[in-house]
PDB file of C-alpha atoms in Angstrom:
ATOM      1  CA  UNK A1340       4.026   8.363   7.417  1.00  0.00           C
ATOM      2  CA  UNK A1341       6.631  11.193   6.045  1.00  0.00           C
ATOM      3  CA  UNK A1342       9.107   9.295   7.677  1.00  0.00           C
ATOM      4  CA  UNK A1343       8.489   6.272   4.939  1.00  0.00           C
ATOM      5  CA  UNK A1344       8.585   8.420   2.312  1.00  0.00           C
ATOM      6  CA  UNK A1345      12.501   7.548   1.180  1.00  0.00           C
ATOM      7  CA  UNK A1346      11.199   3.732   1.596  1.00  0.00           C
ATOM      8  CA  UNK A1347       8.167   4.409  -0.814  1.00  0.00           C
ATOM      9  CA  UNK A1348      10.084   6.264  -3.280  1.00  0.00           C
ATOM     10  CA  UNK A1349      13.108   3.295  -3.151  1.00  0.00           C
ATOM     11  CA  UNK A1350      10.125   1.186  -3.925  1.00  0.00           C
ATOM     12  CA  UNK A1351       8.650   2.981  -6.845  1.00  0.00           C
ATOM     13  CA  UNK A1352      11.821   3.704  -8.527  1.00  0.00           C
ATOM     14  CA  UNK A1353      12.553  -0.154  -8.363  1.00  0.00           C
ATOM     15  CA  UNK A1354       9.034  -0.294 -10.029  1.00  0.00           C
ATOM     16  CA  UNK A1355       9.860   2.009 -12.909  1.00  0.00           C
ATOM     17  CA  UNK A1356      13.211   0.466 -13.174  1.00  0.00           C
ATOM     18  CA  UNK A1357      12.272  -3.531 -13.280  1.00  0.00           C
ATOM     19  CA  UNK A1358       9.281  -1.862 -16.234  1.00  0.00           C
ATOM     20  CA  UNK A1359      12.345  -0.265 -18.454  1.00  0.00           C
ATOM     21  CA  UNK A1360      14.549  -3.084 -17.881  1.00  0.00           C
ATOM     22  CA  UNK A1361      11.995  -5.459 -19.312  1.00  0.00           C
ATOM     23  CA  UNK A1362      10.596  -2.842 -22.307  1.00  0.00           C
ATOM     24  CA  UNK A1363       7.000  -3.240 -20.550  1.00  0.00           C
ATOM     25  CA  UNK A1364       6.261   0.763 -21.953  1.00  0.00           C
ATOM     26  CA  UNK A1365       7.202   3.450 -24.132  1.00  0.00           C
ATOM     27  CA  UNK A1366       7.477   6.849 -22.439  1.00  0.00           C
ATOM     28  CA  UNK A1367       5.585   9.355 -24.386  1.00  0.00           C
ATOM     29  CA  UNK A1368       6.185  13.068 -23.994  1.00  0.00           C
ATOM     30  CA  UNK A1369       4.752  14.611 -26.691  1.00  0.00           C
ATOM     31  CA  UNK A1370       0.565  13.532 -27.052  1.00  0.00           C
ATOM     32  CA  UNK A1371       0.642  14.342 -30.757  1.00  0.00           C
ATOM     33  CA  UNK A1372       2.916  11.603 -31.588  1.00  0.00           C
ATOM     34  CA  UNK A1373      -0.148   9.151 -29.903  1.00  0.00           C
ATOM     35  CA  UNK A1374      -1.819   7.527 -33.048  1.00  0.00           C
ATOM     36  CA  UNK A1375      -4.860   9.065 -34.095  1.00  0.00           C
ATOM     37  CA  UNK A1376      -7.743   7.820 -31.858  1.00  0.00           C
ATOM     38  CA  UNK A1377      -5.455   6.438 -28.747  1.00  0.00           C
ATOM     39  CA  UNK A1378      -5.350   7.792 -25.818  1.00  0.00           C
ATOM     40  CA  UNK A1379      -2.736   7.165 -22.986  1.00  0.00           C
ATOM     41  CA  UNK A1380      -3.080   4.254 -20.796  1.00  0.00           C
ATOM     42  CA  UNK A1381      -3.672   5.506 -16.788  1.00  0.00           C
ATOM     43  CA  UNK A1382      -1.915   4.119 -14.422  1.00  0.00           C
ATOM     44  CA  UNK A1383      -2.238   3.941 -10.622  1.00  0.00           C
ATOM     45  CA  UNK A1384       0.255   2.790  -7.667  1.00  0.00           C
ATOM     46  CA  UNK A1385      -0.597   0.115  -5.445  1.00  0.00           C
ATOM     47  CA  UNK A1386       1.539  -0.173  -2.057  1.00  0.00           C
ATOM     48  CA  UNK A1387       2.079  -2.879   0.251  1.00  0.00           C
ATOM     49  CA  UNK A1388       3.984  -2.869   3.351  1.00  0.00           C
ATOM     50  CA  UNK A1389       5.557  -6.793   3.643  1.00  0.00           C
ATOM     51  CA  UNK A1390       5.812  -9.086   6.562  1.00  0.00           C
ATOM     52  CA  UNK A1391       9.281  -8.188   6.937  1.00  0.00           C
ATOM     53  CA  UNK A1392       9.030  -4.106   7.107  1.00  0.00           C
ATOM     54  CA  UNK A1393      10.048  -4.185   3.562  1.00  0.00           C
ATOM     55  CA  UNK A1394       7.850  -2.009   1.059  1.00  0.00           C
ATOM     56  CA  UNK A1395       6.753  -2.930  -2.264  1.00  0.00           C
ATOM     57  CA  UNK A1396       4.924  -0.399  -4.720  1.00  0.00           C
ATOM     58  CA  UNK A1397       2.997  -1.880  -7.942  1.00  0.00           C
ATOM     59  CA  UNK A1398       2.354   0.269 -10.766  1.00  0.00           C
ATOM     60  CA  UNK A1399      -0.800  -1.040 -12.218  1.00  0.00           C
ATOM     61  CA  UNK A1400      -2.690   0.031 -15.495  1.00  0.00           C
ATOM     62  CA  UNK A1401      -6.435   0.510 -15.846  1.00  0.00           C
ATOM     63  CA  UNK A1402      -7.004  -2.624 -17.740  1.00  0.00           C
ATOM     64  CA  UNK A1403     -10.593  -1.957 -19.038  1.00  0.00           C
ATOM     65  CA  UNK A1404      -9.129   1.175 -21.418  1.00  0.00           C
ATOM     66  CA  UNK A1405      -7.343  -1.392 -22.698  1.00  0.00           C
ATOM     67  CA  UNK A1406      -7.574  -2.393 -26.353  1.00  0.00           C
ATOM     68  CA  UNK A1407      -5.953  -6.447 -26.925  1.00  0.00           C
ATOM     69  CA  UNK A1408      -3.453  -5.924 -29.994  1.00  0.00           C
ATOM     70  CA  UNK A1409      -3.213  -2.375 -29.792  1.00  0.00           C
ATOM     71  CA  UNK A1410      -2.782  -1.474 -26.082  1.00  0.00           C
ATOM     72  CA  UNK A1411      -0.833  -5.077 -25.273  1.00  0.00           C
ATOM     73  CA  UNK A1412      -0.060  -8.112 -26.876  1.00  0.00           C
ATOM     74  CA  UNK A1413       0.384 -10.489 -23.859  1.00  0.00           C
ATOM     75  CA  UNK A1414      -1.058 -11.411 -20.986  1.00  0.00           C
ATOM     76  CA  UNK A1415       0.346 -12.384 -17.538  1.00  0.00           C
ATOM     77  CA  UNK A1416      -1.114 -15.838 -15.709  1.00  0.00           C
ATOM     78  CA  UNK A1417       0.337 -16.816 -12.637  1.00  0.00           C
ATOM     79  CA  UNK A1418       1.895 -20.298 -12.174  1.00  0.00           C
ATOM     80  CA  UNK A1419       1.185 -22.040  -8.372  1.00  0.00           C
ATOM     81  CA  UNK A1420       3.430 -24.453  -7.327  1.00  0.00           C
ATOM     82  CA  UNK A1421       2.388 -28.207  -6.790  1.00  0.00           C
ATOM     83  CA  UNK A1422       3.117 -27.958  -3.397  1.00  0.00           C
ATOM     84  CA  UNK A1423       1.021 -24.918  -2.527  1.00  0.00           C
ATOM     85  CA  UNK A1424      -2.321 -26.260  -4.731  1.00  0.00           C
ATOM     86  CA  UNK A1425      -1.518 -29.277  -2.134  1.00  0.00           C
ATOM     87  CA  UNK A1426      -1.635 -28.014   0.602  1.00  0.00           C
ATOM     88  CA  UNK A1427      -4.510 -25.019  -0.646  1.00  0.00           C
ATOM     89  CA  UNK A1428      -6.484 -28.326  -1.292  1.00  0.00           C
ATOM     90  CA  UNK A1429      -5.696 -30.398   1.938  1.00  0.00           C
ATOM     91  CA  UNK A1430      -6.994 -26.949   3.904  1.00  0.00           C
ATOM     92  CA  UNK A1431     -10.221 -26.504   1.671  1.00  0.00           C
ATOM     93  CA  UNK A1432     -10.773 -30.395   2.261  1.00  0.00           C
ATOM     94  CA  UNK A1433     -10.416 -30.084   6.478  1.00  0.00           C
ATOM     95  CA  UNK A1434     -13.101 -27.070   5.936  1.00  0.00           C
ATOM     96  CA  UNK A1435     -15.247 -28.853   4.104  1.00  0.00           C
ATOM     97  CA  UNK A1436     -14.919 -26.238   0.986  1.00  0.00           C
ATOM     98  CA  UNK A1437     -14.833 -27.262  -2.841  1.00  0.00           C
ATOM     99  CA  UNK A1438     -12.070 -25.955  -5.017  1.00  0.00           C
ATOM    100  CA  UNK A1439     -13.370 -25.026  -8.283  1.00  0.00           C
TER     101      UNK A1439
END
């Protein structure tokens, strides 16, 4: 909704901000200064409205353009807590699921 709009853009400009602060990018301006053969890396924003009303926006890259050790360097896993893999395995257990 328009009305959302100043929530969105609060959201995206926390984004942007949270990328800078950590030196995730380098803005380019000027194409000719890419290397020779690079191109820029797209990007595309994800939104999510939370459970609380709150609004989160994700700027994600288009990972398969990606080049390891020229595009990036690192890679991101997330870490689960002991007690959420206990109690993701006590619910796949009463289901009669396998974790894997």
């Amino acid at each position: 909704m328009a009305s959302d709009a100043p929530a969105w853009l609060r959201a995206e400009r926390a984004e942007i901000d949270n990328h800078e602060s950590n030196g995730s990018w380098t803005t380019v301006i000027d194409r000719s200064r890419l290397p020779t053969g690079r191109s820029l890396v797209r990007l595309i924003w994800v939104y999510k409205t939370k459970r609380d009303g709150t609004k989160k926006a994700r700027l994600c890259v288009q990972g398969c353009a990606q080049v390891a050790g020229v595009d990036f360097d690192q890679t991101f896993c997330a870490a689960m807590r002991g007690t959420s893999l206990r109690a993701l395995a006590s619910l796949a257990a009463s289901m009669g699921m396998r974790m894997r």
